[in-house]
Structure formats: C-alpha cells, structure tokens
Short mmCIF file of C-alpha atoms in Angstrom, two decimals:
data_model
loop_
_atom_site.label_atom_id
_atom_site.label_comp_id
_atom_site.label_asym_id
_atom_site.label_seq_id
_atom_site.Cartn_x
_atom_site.Cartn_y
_atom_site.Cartn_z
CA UNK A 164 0.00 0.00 0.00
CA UNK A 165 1.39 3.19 -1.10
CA UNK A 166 1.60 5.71 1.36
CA UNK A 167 3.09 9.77 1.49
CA UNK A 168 3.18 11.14 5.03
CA UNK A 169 3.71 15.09 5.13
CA UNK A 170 5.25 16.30 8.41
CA UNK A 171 6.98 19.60 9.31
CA UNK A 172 4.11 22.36 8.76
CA UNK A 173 3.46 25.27 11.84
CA UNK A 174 3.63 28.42 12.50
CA UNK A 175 6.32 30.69 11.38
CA UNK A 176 6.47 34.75 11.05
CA UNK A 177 7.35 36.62 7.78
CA UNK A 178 10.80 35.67 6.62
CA UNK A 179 11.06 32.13 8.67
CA UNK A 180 12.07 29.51 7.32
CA UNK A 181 10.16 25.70 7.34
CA UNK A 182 11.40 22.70 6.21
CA UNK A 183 8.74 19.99 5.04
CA UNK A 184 9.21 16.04 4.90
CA UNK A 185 7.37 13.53 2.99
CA UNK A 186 8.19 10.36 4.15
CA UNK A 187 6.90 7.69 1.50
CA UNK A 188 6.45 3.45 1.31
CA UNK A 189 4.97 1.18 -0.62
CA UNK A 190 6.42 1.88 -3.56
CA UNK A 191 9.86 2.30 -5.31
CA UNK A 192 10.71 5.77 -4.67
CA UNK A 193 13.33 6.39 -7.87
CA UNK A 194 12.61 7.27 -10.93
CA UNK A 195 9.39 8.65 -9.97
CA UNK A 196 8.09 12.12 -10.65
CA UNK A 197 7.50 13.67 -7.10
CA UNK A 198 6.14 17.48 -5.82
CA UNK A 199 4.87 19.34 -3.18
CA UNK A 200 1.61 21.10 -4.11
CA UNK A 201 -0.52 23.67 -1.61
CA UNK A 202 -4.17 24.73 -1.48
CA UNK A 203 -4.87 28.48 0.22
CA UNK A 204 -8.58 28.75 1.25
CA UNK A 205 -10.65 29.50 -1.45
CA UNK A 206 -8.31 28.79 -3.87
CA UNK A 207 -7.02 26.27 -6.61
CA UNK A 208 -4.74 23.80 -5.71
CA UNK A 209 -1.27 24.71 -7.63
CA UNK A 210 2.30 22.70 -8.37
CA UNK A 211 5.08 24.39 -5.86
CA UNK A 212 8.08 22.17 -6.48
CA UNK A 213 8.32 18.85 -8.25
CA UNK A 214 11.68 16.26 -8.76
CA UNK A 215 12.30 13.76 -11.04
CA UNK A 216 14.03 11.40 -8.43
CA UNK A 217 15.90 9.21 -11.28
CA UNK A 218 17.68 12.51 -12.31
CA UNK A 219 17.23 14.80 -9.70
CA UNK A 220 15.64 16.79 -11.95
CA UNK A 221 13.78 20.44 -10.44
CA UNK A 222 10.94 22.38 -11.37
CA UNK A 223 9.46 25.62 -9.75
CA UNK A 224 6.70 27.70 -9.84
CA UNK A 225 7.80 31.18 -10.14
CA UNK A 226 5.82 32.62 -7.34
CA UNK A 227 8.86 30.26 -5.13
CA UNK A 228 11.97 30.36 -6.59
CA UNK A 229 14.79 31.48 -5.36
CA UNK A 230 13.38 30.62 -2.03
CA UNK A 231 12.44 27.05 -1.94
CA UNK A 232 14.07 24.10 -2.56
CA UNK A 233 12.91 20.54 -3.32
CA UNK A 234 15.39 17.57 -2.26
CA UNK A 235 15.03 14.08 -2.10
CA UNK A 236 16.87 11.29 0.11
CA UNK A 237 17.02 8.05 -1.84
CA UNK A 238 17.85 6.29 1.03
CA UNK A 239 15.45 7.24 3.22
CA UNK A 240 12.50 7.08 0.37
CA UNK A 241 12.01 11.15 1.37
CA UNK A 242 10.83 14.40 -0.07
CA UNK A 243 11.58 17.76 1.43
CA UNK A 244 11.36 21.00 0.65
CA UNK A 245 12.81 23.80 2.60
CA UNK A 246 10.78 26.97 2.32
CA UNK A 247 12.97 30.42 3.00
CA UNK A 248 11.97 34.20 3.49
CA UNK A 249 8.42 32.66 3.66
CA UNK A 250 5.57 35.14 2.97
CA UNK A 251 2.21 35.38 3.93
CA UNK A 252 0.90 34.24 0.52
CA UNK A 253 2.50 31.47 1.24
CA UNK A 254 0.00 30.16 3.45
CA UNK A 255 -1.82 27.02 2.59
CA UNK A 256 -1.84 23.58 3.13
CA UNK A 257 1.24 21.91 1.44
CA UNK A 258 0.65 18.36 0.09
CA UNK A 259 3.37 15.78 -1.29
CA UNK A 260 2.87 13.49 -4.53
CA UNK A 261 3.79 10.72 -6.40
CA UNK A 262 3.57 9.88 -10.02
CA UNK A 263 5.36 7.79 -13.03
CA UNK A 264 5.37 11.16 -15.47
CA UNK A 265 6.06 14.77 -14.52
CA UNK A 266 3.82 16.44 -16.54
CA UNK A 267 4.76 19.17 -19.22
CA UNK A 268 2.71 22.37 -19.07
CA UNK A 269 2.54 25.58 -16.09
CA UNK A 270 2.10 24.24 -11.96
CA UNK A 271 -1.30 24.40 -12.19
CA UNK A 272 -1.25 20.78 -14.24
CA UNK A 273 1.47 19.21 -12.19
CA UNK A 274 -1.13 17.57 -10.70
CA UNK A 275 -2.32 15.61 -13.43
CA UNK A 276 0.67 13.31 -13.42
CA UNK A 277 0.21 12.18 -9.99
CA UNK A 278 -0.91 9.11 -8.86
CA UNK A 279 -0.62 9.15 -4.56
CA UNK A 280 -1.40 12.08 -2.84
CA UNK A 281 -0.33 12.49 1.17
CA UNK A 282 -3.08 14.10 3.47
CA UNK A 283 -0.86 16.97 3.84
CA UNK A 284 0.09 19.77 6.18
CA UNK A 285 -0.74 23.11 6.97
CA UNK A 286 1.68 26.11 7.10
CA UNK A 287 0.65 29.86 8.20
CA UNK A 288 2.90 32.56 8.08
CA UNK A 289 2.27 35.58 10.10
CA UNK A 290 3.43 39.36 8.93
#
C-alpha cells in the first residue's frame, strides 16, 4: 500500500524559514516524478516544487523560486522541501505526490501526473 506522510508544517512569522518532509512506502521511490503542491482557502490547488528522483531533476513555480528548494533522500525514500523568506501568501496547506510522469505544461497541471497524494500539512505565516 502506497503511502506519502507530510510532516513539518506550523507556525512561522514573515521571513522564517520551514522545512517539510514527505516520508513515503509502498512503492519504489526512484525514478518517480514527485512534488509538493498547496491549497490556500478558497483557492485552486497549484504545483510548488516537483523532482524527477531518477535525475534529480527540479521544477518551480515562479511565485517560489529562489526561495524554496525541493530535495530528495534516496535512502530514506524522502521528499523535502525547505521553504525560505516565507511570505504570507504562502499560506496554505502543502501536500506531497507521487507519479510515473512529470507532466509538461505551467504548476497548475502538475497535478495531473500524480498518482498518490499524502493528506498533507498546513503552514501559516504571520506578517
């Protein structure tokens, strides 16, 4: 059974930092297209980060580059991504995912490629 368990959410003020974990089973981990998505209230879910673990391959949306970055530990079968100078548009809840193609086309269809979704995990930043 294929499972993604988010951890690491709080929070933080303007311009902390967070580091998320996805800590996955149940499947093979590599060469697998994996991301972390979020969902504001009252908004549409949209791609943040995704890796292509056989490569280590990145993607960003703009609206996060430059300040987060998405890793992966092999080894442990783990996502992270570590979120800098976090903003209050940042807020949301931040899901991992897990799918066989990274699919071409803007964040907001990053989605479409993924197959296992965690439950996810909530971060609020303060100004």
């Amino acid at each position: 059974q294929v499972q993604l368990v988010e951890s690491g959410g709080g929070s933080v003020q303007a311009g902390g930092s967070l580091r998320l974990s996805c800590a996955t089973s149940g499947y093979a981990f590599s060469n697998y297209c994996m991301g972390w998505f979020r969902q504001a209230p009252g908004k549409a879910r949209e791609g943040v980060a995704r890796i292509y673990t056989g490569t280590g391959s990145t993607d960003y949306a703009d609206s996060v580059k430059g300040r987060f970055t998405i890793s992966q530990d092999n080894a442990k079968k783990t996502l992270y991504l570590q979120m800098n100078s976090l903003k209050p548009e940042d807020t949301a809840m931040y899901y991992c995912a897990a799918g066989s193609v990274c699919w071409s086309g803007a964040p907001s269809l990053w989605g479409r490629g993924m197959a296992y979704w965690g439950v996810g995990t909530l971060v609020t930043v303060s100004s």
